[in-house]
Amino acid sequence: MQLQVARIGKPHGIRGEVTVQVLTDAPEDRFVPGAVLTVEPAAKGPLTVISARWNKDILLLGFEEVEDRNGAEELRGVKLFIDTDEADADDDGEGWYEHELVGLKVKVGNDVVGTVTALRTLTVQDLLVIEDTAGREVLVPFVEAIVPEVNTEDGFVLLTPPAGLFELNLPEADKGGAGR
């Protein structure tokens, strides 16, 4: 299975470097010189990393197959992937990929309260995106104190949410009459 690790943005400079939107929590492991990345659309690759450097908070990548700004411009919007078998071999056993979590039932105790629809990886902490039983989106910090168990075999994540977490972003009328 392929795992998306980045999306190429605009060219940077005249030597073929591109900016990338990083979608992995380990860019220093994924974008090393010599790494070969599968791309979508497939006609644009594969691409071999020859350089990776940070310019402020933006990752810049150079590829063996791209020599100038015109070539870099043709890559705008291209998605970069790695093989998940390769990622699992590098993995230290910590963390989850979005494709492993999406579709899992969300339980509080024995009650199913929703379904995981996405994982948002952010710099401070990751968030589980959950669609509750009423069809509303709920963002849950993906930390052990709130998500103590992820059981992919049985198809669920267990939550121990603090009081009010599921009502936090609801309009006042939906909060069960809790007035201020």
mmCIF file of the C-alpha atoms, coordinates in Angstrom:
data_MODEL
# 
_entry.id   MODEL 
# 
loop_
_atom_site.group_PDB 
_atom_site.id 
_atom_site.type_symbol 
_atom_site.label_atom_id 
_atom_site.label_alt_id 
_atom_site.label_comp_id 
_atom_site.label_asym_id 
_atom_site.label_entity_id 
_atom_site.label_seq_id 
_atom_site.pdbx_PDB_ins_code 
_atom_site.Cartn_x 
_atom_site.Cartn_y 
_atom_site.Cartn_z 
_atom_site.occupancy 
_atom_site.B_iso_or_equiv 
_atom_site.pdbx_formal_charge 
_atom_site.auth_seq_id 
_atom_site.auth_comp_id 
_atom_site.auth_asym_id 
_atom_site.auth_atom_id 
_atom_site.pdbx_PDB_model_num 
ATOM 1   C CA . MET A 1 1   ? 0.000   0.000  0.000   1.00 0.00 ? 1   MET A CA 1 
ATOM 2   C CA . GLN A 1 2   ? 1.173   3.512  -0.794  1.00 0.00 ? 2   GLN A CA 1 
ATOM 3   C CA . LEU A 1 3   ? 1.288   6.237  1.872   1.00 0.00 ? 3   LEU A CA 1 
ATOM 4   C CA . GLN A 1 4   ? 1.270   9.904  0.827   1.00 0.00 ? 4   GLN A CA 1 
ATOM 5   C CA . VAL A 1 5   ? 4.129   11.784 2.507   1.00 0.00 ? 5   VAL A CA 1 
ATOM 6   C CA . ALA A 1 6   ? 4.003   15.145 0.705   1.00 0.00 ? 6   ALA A CA 1 
ATOM 7   C CA . ARG A 1 7   ? 2.478   17.291 -2.011  1.00 0.00 ? 7   ARG A CA 1 
ATOM 8   C CA . ILE A 1 8   ? 4.665   19.428 -4.233  1.00 0.00 ? 8   ILE A CA 1 
ATOM 9   C CA . GLY A 1 9   ? 4.023   23.159 -4.225  1.00 0.00 ? 9   GLY A CA 1 
ATOM 10  C CA . LYS A 1 10  ? 5.664   25.901 -6.223  1.00 0.00 ? 10  LYS A CA 1 
ATOM 11  C CA . PRO A 1 11  ? 9.212   25.989 -7.608  1.00 0.00 ? 11  PRO A CA 1 
ATOM 12  C CA . HIS A 1 12  ? 11.939  27.598 -5.496  1.00 0.00 ? 12  HIS A CA 1 
ATOM 13  C CA . GLY A 1 13  ? 14.789  29.324 -7.320  1.00 0.00 ? 13  GLY A CA 1 
ATOM 14  C CA . ILE A 1 14  ? 16.139  28.402 -10.750 1.00 0.00 ? 14  ILE A CA 1 
ATOM 15  C CA . ARG A 1 15  ? 17.862  25.070 -10.024 1.00 0.00 ? 15  ARG A CA 1 
ATOM 16  C CA . GLY A 1 16  ? 14.761  22.856 -9.951  1.00 0.00 ? 16  GLY A CA 1 
ATOM 17  C CA . GLU A 1 17  ? 14.000  22.825 -6.223  1.00 0.00 ? 17  GLU A CA 1 
ATOM 18  C CA . VAL A 1 18  ? 10.368  22.696 -5.121  1.00 0.00 ? 18  VAL A CA 1 
ATOM 19  C CA . THR A 1 19  ? 8.497   23.528 -1.940  1.00 0.00 ? 19  THR A CA 1 
ATOM 20  C CA . VAL A 1 20  ? 6.524   20.678 -0.411  1.00 0.00 ? 20  VAL A CA 1 
ATOM 21  C CA . GLN A 1 21  ? 3.604   20.381 1.955   1.00 0.00 ? 21  GLN A CA 1 
ATOM 22  C CA . VAL A 1 22  ? 4.890   17.742 4.385   1.00 0.00 ? 22  VAL A CA 1 
ATOM 23  C CA . LEU A 1 23  ? 2.354   15.053 5.338   1.00 0.00 ? 23  LEU A CA 1 
ATOM 24  C CA . THR A 1 24  ? 4.641   12.841 7.436   1.00 0.00 ? 24  THR A CA 1 
ATOM 25  C CA . ASP A 1 25  ? 5.856   13.186 10.995  1.00 0.00 ? 25  ASP A CA 1 
ATOM 26  C CA . ALA A 1 26  ? 9.360   12.035 9.992   1.00 0.00 ? 26  ALA A CA 1 
ATOM 27  C CA . PRO A 1 27  ? 10.501  14.161 7.017   1.00 0.00 ? 27  PRO A CA 1 
ATOM 28  C CA . GLU A 1 28  ? 14.139  13.690 8.027   1.00 0.00 ? 28  GLU A CA 1 
ATOM 29  C CA . ASP A 1 29  ? 13.720  9.927  7.428   1.00 0.00 ? 29  ASP A CA 1 
ATOM 30  C CA . ARG A 1 30  ? 11.568  10.104 4.276   1.00 0.00 ? 30  ARG A CA 1 
ATOM 31  C CA . PHE A 1 31  ? 13.397  12.730 2.211   1.00 0.00 ? 31  PHE A CA 1 
ATOM 32  C CA . VAL A 1 32  ? 17.026  11.628 2.331   1.00 0.00 ? 32  VAL A CA 1 
ATOM 33  C CA . PRO A 1 33  ? 19.272  11.788 -0.739  1.00 0.00 ? 33  PRO A CA 1 
ATOM 34  C CA . GLY A 1 34  ? 18.754  8.641  -2.779  1.00 0.00 ? 34  GLY A CA 1 
ATOM 35  C CA . ALA A 1 35  ? 15.159  8.058  -1.612  1.00 0.00 ? 35  ALA A CA 1 
ATOM 36  C CA . VAL A 1 36  ? 12.940  7.097  -4.544  1.00 0.00 ? 36  VAL A CA 1 
ATOM 37  C CA . LEU A 1 37  ? 9.363   8.339  -4.264  1.00 0.00 ? 37  LEU A CA 1 
ATOM 38  C CA . THR A 1 38  ? 6.350   7.110  -6.197  1.00 0.00 ? 38  THR A CA 1 
ATOM 39  C CA . VAL A 1 39  ? 4.237   9.947  -7.567  1.00 0.00 ? 39  VAL A CA 1 
ATOM 40  C CA . GLU A 1 40  ? 0.692   10.687 -8.632  1.00 0.00 ? 40  GLU A CA 1 
ATOM 41  C CA . PRO A 1 41  ? 0.172   11.205 -11.501 1.00 0.00 ? 41  PRO A CA 1 
ATOM 42  C CA . ALA A 1 42  ? 2.508   8.313  -12.301 1.00 0.00 ? 42  ALA A CA 1 
ATOM 43  C CA . ALA A 1 43  ? 3.682   9.919  -15.568 1.00 0.00 ? 43  ALA A CA 1 
ATOM 44  C CA . LYS A 1 44  ? 5.630   12.519 -13.519 1.00 0.00 ? 44  LYS A CA 1 
ATOM 45  C CA . GLY A 1 45  ? 7.879   10.010 -11.764 1.00 0.00 ? 45  GLY A CA 1 
ATOM 46  C CA . PRO A 1 46  ? 9.236   8.215  -9.933  1.00 0.00 ? 46  PRO A CA 1 
ATOM 47  C CA . LEU A 1 47  ? 11.410  10.930 -8.393  1.00 0.00 ? 47  LEU A CA 1 
ATOM 48  C CA . THR A 1 48  ? 14.787  10.470 -6.684  1.00 0.00 ? 48  THR A CA 1 
ATOM 49  C CA . VAL A 1 49  ? 15.650  12.927 -3.893  1.00 0.00 ? 49  VAL A CA 1 
ATOM 50  C CA . ILE A 1 50  ? 19.077  14.566 -4.269  1.00 0.00 ? 50  ILE A CA 1 
ATOM 51  C CA . SER A 1 51  ? 18.639  17.336 -1.708  1.00 0.00 ? 51  SER A CA 1 
ATOM 52  C CA . ALA A 1 52  ? 16.372  18.259 1.171   1.00 0.00 ? 52  ALA A CA 1 
ATOM 53  C CA . ARG A 1 53  ? 16.695  21.425 3.227   1.00 0.00 ? 53  ARG A CA 1 
ATOM 54  C CA . TRP A 1 54  ? 14.561  23.705 5.318   1.00 0.00 ? 54  TRP A CA 1 
ATOM 55  C CA . ASN A 1 55  ? 14.013  27.359 4.431   1.00 0.00 ? 55  ASN A CA 1 
ATOM 56  C CA . LYS A 1 56  ? 12.352  28.722 7.556   1.00 0.00 ? 56  LYS A CA 1 
ATOM 57  C CA . ASP A 1 57  ? 9.342   26.382 8.009   1.00 0.00 ? 57  ASP A CA 1 
ATOM 58  C CA . ILE A 1 58  ? 9.223   25.198 4.386   1.00 0.00 ? 58  ILE A CA 1 
ATOM 59  C CA . LEU A 1 59  ? 10.884  22.009 3.165   1.00 0.00 ? 59  LEU A CA 1 
ATOM 60  C CA . LEU A 1 60  ? 12.656  22.338 -0.175  1.00 0.00 ? 60  LEU A CA 1 
ATOM 61  C CA . LEU A 1 61  ? 13.404  19.230 -2.215  1.00 0.00 ? 61  LEU A CA 1 
ATOM 62  C CA . GLY A 1 62  ? 15.631  18.720 -5.222  1.00 0.00 ? 62  GLY A CA 1 
ATOM 63  C CA . PHE A 1 63  ? 15.177  15.714 -7.522  1.00 0.00 ? 63  PHE A CA 1 
ATOM 64  C CA . GLU A 1 64  ? 17.636  13.971 -9.815  1.00 0.00 ? 64  GLU A CA 1 
ATOM 65  C CA . GLU A 1 65  ? 15.072  14.096 -12.643 1.00 0.00 ? 65  GLU A CA 1 
ATOM 66  C CA . VAL A 1 66  ? 14.493  17.886 -12.402 1.00 0.00 ? 66  VAL A CA 1 
ATOM 67  C CA . GLU A 1 67  ? 17.205  20.281 -13.555 1.00 0.00 ? 67  GLU A CA 1 
ATOM 68  C CA . ASP A 1 68  ? 15.553  23.697 -13.727 1.00 0.00 ? 68  ASP A CA 1 
ATOM 69  C CA . ARG A 1 69  ? 12.621  25.874 -12.703 1.00 0.00 ? 69  ARG A CA 1 
ATOM 70  C CA . ASN A 1 70  ? 10.580  24.831 -15.767 1.00 0.00 ? 70  ASN A CA 1 
ATOM 71  C CA . GLY A 1 71  ? 10.843  21.165 -14.773 1.00 0.00 ? 71  GLY A CA 1 
ATOM 72  C CA . ALA A 1 72  ? 9.957   22.074 -11.185 1.00 0.00 ? 72  ALA A CA 1 
ATOM 73  C CA . GLU A 1 73  ? 6.888   24.007 -12.365 1.00 0.00 ? 73  GLU A CA 1 
ATOM 74  C CA . GLU A 1 74  ? 5.608   20.865 -14.113 1.00 0.00 ? 74  GLU A CA 1 
ATOM 75  C CA . LEU A 1 75  ? 5.566   19.062 -10.748 1.00 0.00 ? 75  LEU A CA 1 
ATOM 76  C CA . ARG A 1 76  ? 3.235   21.533 -9.023  1.00 0.00 ? 76  ARG A CA 1 
ATOM 77  C CA . GLY A 1 77  ? 0.454   19.598 -7.260  1.00 0.00 ? 77  GLY A CA 1 
ATOM 78  C CA . VAL A 1 78  ? 2.130   16.186 -7.666  1.00 0.00 ? 78  VAL A CA 1 
ATOM 79  C CA . LYS A 1 79  ? 1.633   13.863 -4.683  1.00 0.00 ? 79  LYS A CA 1 
ATOM 80  C CA . LEU A 1 80  ? 4.634   11.986 -3.261  1.00 0.00 ? 80  LEU A CA 1 
ATOM 81  C CA . PHE A 1 81  ? 4.251   8.474  -1.843  1.00 0.00 ? 81  PHE A CA 1 
ATOM 82  C CA . ILE A 1 82  ? 6.307   5.805  -0.122  1.00 0.00 ? 82  ILE A CA 1 
ATOM 83  C CA . ASP A 1 83  ? 5.548   2.115  0.123   1.00 0.00 ? 83  ASP A CA 1 
ATOM 84  C CA . THR A 1 84  ? 4.016   1.394  3.571   1.00 0.00 ? 84  THR A CA 1 
ATOM 85  C CA . ASP A 1 85  ? 5.963   -1.878 3.841   1.00 0.00 ? 85  ASP A CA 1 
ATOM 86  C CA . GLU A 1 86  ? 9.088   0.281  3.710   1.00 0.00 ? 86  GLU A CA 1 
ATOM 87  C CA . ALA A 1 87  ? 7.629   2.707  6.254   1.00 0.00 ? 87  ALA A CA 1 
ATOM 88  C CA . ASP A 1 88  ? 6.695   -0.121 8.629   1.00 0.00 ? 88  ASP A CA 1 
ATOM 89  C CA . ALA A 1 89  ? 10.260  -1.444 8.503   1.00 0.00 ? 89  ALA A CA 1 
ATOM 90  C CA . ASP A 1 90  ? 11.543  2.000  9.525   1.00 0.00 ? 90  ASP A CA 1 
ATOM 91  C CA . ASP A 1 91  ? 8.839   2.489  12.156  1.00 0.00 ? 91  ASP A CA 1 
ATOM 92  C CA . ASP A 1 92  ? 9.747   2.310  15.832  1.00 0.00 ? 92  ASP A CA 1 
ATOM 93  C CA . GLY A 1 93  ? 6.311   0.913  16.716  1.00 0.00 ? 93  GLY A CA 1 
ATOM 94  C CA . GLU A 1 94  ? 4.926   4.281  17.774  1.00 0.00 ? 94  GLU A CA 1 
ATOM 95  C CA . GLY A 1 95  ? 2.147   6.143  16.010  1.00 0.00 ? 95  GLY A CA 1 
ATOM 96  C CA . TRP A 1 96  ? -0.516  5.337  13.462  1.00 0.00 ? 96  TRP A CA 1 
ATOM 97  C CA . TYR A 1 97  ? -1.120  6.132  9.836   1.00 0.00 ? 97  TYR A CA 1 
ATOM 98  C CA . GLU A 1 98  ? -4.408  7.699  8.757   1.00 0.00 ? 98  GLU A CA 1 
ATOM 99  C CA . HIS A 1 99  ? -5.390  4.718  6.589   1.00 0.00 ? 99  HIS A CA 1 
ATOM 100 C CA . GLU A 1 100 ? -5.144  2.469  9.688   1.00 0.00 ? 100 GLU A CA 1 
ATOM 101 C CA . LEU A 1 101 ? -7.536  4.672  11.701  1.00 0.00 ? 101 LEU A CA 1 
ATOM 102 C CA . VAL A 1 102 ? -10.191 5.837  9.228   1.00 0.00 ? 102 VAL A CA 1 
ATOM 103 C CA . GLY A 1 103 ? -13.370 3.793  9.600   1.00 0.00 ? 103 GLY A CA 1 
ATOM 104 C CA . LEU A 1 104 ? -12.691 2.620  13.154  1.00 0.00 ? 104 LEU A CA 1 
ATOM 105 C CA . LYS A 1 105 ? -15.641 2.897  15.556  1.00 0.00 ? 105 LYS A CA 1 
ATOM 106 C CA . VAL A 1 106 ? -15.154 5.312  18.447  1.00 0.00 ? 106 VAL A CA 1 
ATOM 107 C CA . LYS A 1 107 ? -16.169 4.063  21.873  1.00 0.00 ? 107 LYS A CA 1 
ATOM 108 C CA . VAL A 1 108 ? -16.567 5.740  25.236  1.00 0.00 ? 108 VAL A CA 1 
ATOM 109 C CA . GLY A 1 109 ? -16.828 2.798  27.607  1.00 0.00 ? 109 GLY A CA 1 
ATOM 110 C CA . ASN A 1 110 ? -19.032 0.266  25.773  1.00 0.00 ? 110 ASN A CA 1 
ATOM 111 C CA . ASP A 1 111 ? -21.012 2.926  23.858  1.00 0.00 ? 111 ASP A CA 1 
ATOM 112 C CA . VAL A 1 112 ? -20.217 3.675  20.209  1.00 0.00 ? 112 VAL A CA 1 
ATOM 113 C CA . VAL A 1 113 ? -20.197 7.469  19.861  1.00 0.00 ? 113 VAL A CA 1 
ATOM 114 C CA . GLY A 1 114 ? -18.932 7.866  16.303  1.00 0.00 ? 114 GLY A CA 1 
ATOM 115 C CA . THR A 1 115 ? -16.476 6.881  13.596  1.00 0.00 ? 115 THR A CA 1 
ATOM 116 C CA . VAL A 1 116 ? -12.947 8.088  12.797  1.00 0.00 ? 116 VAL A CA 1 
ATOM 117 C CA . THR A 1 117 ? -13.024 9.974  9.468   1.00 0.00 ? 117 THR A CA 1 
ATOM 118 C CA . ALA A 1 118 ? -9.488  11.431 9.355   1.00 0.00 ? 118 ALA A CA 1 
ATOM 119 C CA . LEU A 1 119 ? -6.238  12.101 11.175  1.00 0.00 ? 119 LEU A CA 1 
ATOM 120 C CA . ARG A 1 120 ? -4.849  15.624 11.145  1.00 0.00 ? 120 ARG A CA 1 
ATOM 121 C CA . THR A 1 121 ? -1.117  15.680 11.793  1.00 0.00 ? 121 THR A CA 1 
ATOM 122 C CA . LEU A 1 122 ? -0.080  18.995 13.272  1.00 0.00 ? 122 LEU A CA 1 
ATOM 123 C CA . THR A 1 123 ? 3.182   20.261 14.721  1.00 0.00 ? 123 THR A CA 1 
ATOM 124 C CA . VAL A 1 124 ? 1.987   20.357 18.334  1.00 0.00 ? 124 VAL A CA 1 
ATOM 125 C CA . GLN A 1 125 ? -0.158  17.212 18.408  1.00 0.00 ? 125 GLN A CA 1 
ATOM 126 C CA . ASP A 1 126 ? -2.274  15.095 16.116  1.00 0.00 ? 126 ASP A CA 1 
ATOM 127 C CA . LEU A 1 127 ? -6.070  15.277 16.087  1.00 0.00 ? 127 LEU A CA 1 
ATOM 128 C CA . LEU A 1 128 ? -8.547  12.501 15.376  1.00 0.00 ? 128 LEU A CA 1 
ATOM 129 C CA . VAL A 1 129 ? -11.448 13.737 13.268  1.00 0.00 ? 129 VAL A CA 1 
ATOM 130 C CA . ILE A 1 130 ? -14.586 11.929 14.382  1.00 0.00 ? 130 ILE A CA 1 
ATOM 131 C CA . GLU A 1 131 ? -18.080 11.988 12.972  1.00 0.00 ? 131 GLU A CA 1 
ATOM 132 C CA . ASP A 1 132 ? -20.368 11.535 15.957  1.00 0.00 ? 132 ASP A CA 1 
ATOM 133 C CA . THR A 1 133 ? -23.665 9.623  15.813  1.00 0.00 ? 133 THR A CA 1 
ATOM 134 C CA . ALA A 1 134 ? -25.521 12.862 14.996  1.00 0.00 ? 134 ALA A CA 1 
ATOM 135 C CA . GLY A 1 135 ? -23.276 13.452 11.955  1.00 0.00 ? 135 GLY A CA 1 
ATOM 136 C CA . ARG A 1 136 ? -21.267 16.305 13.519  1.00 0.00 ? 136 ARG A CA 1 
ATOM 137 C CA . GLU A 1 137 ? -17.480 16.601 13.240  1.00 0.00 ? 137 GLU A CA 1 
ATOM 138 C CA . VAL A 1 138 ? -15.583 16.401 16.522  1.00 0.00 ? 138 VAL A CA 1 
ATOM 139 C CA . LEU A 1 139 ? -11.833 17.015 16.869  1.00 0.00 ? 139 LEU A CA 1 
ATOM 140 C CA . VAL A 1 140 ? -10.149 14.917 19.564  1.00 0.00 ? 140 VAL A CA 1 
ATOM 141 C CA . PRO A 1 141 ? -6.512  15.355 20.631  1.00 0.00 ? 141 PRO A CA 1 
ATOM 142 C CA . PHE A 1 142 ? -4.763  12.094 19.742  1.00 0.00 ? 142 PHE A CA 1 
ATOM 143 C CA . VAL A 1 143 ? -2.933  11.729 23.046  1.00 0.00 ? 143 VAL A CA 1 
ATOM 144 C CA . GLU A 1 144 ? -2.760  8.678  25.317  1.00 0.00 ? 144 GLU A CA 1 
ATOM 145 C CA . ALA A 1 145 ? -4.683  10.378 28.138  1.00 0.00 ? 145 ALA A CA 1 
ATOM 146 C CA . ILE A 1 146 ? -7.755  10.790 25.869  1.00 0.00 ? 146 ILE A CA 1 
ATOM 147 C CA . VAL A 1 147 ? -7.194  7.867  23.447  1.00 0.00 ? 147 VAL A CA 1 
ATOM 148 C CA . PRO A 1 148 ? -5.778  5.100  25.645  1.00 0.00 ? 148 PRO A CA 1 
ATOM 149 C CA . GLU A 1 149 ? -6.512  2.250  23.218  1.00 0.00 ? 149 GLU A CA 1 
ATOM 150 C CA . VAL A 1 150 ? -6.429  1.778  19.450  1.00 0.00 ? 150 VAL A CA 1 
ATOM 151 C CA . ASN A 1 151 ? -7.582  -1.715 18.483  1.00 0.00 ? 151 ASN A CA 1 
ATOM 152 C CA . THR A 1 152 ? -7.403  -2.161 14.726  1.00 0.00 ? 152 THR A CA 1 
ATOM 153 C CA . GLU A 1 153 ? -8.115  -5.906 14.938  1.00 0.00 ? 153 GLU A CA 1 
ATOM 154 C CA . ASP A 1 154 ? -11.495 -5.351 16.613  1.00 0.00 ? 154 ASP A CA 1 
ATOM 155 C CA . GLY A 1 155 ? -12.093 -2.103 14.694  1.00 0.00 ? 155 GLY A CA 1 
ATOM 156 C CA . PHE A 1 156 ? -12.330 0.550  17.418  1.00 0.00 ? 156 PHE A CA 1 
ATOM 157 C CA . VAL A 1 157 ? -10.592 3.297  19.355  1.00 0.00 ? 157 VAL A CA 1 
ATOM 158 C CA . LEU A 1 158 ? -11.425 3.820  23.006  1.00 0.00 ? 158 LEU A CA 1 
ATOM 159 C CA . LEU A 1 159 ? -11.783 7.374  24.299  1.00 0.00 ? 159 LEU A CA 1 
ATOM 160 C CA . THR A 1 160 ? -11.726 8.755  27.817  1.00 0.00 ? 160 THR A CA 1 
ATOM 161 C CA . PRO A 1 161 ? -12.724 12.301 26.891  1.00 0.00 ? 161 PRO A CA 1 
ATOM 162 C CA . PRO A 1 162 ? -12.808 15.143 29.396  1.00 0.00 ? 162 PRO A CA 1 
ATOM 163 C CA . ALA A 1 163 ? -16.285 16.457 30.177  1.00 0.00 ? 163 ALA A CA 1 
ATOM 164 C CA . GLY A 1 164 ? -17.647 18.639 27.374  1.00 0.00 ? 164 GLY A CA 1 
ATOM 165 C CA . LEU A 1 165 ? -15.164 17.605 24.667  1.00 0.00 ? 165 LEU A CA 1 
ATOM 166 C CA . PHE A 1 166 ? -17.923 16.481 22.278  1.00 0.00 ? 166 PHE A CA 1 
ATOM 167 C CA . GLU A 1 167 ? -19.911 19.687 22.900  1.00 0.00 ? 167 GLU A CA 1 
ATOM 168 C CA . LEU A 1 168 ? -16.946 22.084 22.690  1.00 0.00 ? 168 LEU A CA 1 
ATOM 169 C CA . ASN A 1 169 ? -17.543 23.473 19.198  1.00 0.00 ? 169 ASN A CA 1 
ATOM 170 C CA . LEU A 1 170 ? -21.298 23.058 18.950  1.00 0.00 ? 170 LEU A CA 1 
ATOM 171 C CA . PRO A 1 171 ? -23.531 26.087 18.432  1.00 0.00 ? 171 PRO A CA 1 
ATOM 172 C CA . GLU A 1 172 ? -25.119 27.228 21.711  1.00 0.00 ? 172 GLU A CA 1 
ATOM 173 C CA . ALA A 1 173 ? -28.555 25.904 20.668  1.00 0.00 ? 173 ALA A CA 1 
ATOM 174 C CA . ASP A 1 174 ? -27.161 22.349 20.377  1.00 0.00 ? 174 ASP A CA 1 
ATOM 175 C CA . LYS A 1 175 ? -25.473 22.247 23.778  1.00 0.00 ? 175 LYS A CA 1 
ATOM 176 C CA . GLY A 1 176 ? -28.512 20.893 25.538  1.00 0.00 ? 176 GLY A CA 1 
ATOM 177 C CA . GLY A 1 177 ? -29.720 24.177 26.926  1.00 0.00 ? 177 GLY A CA 1 
ATOM 178 C CA . ALA A 1 178 ? -26.485 25.003 28.692  1.00 0.00 ? 178 ALA A CA 1 
ATOM 179 C CA . GLY A 1 179 ? -26.836 28.740 28.978  1.00 0.00 ? 179 GLY A CA 1 
ATOM 180 C CA . ARG A 1 180 ? -24.243 31.282 30.015  1.00 0.00 ? 180 ARG A CA 1 
# 
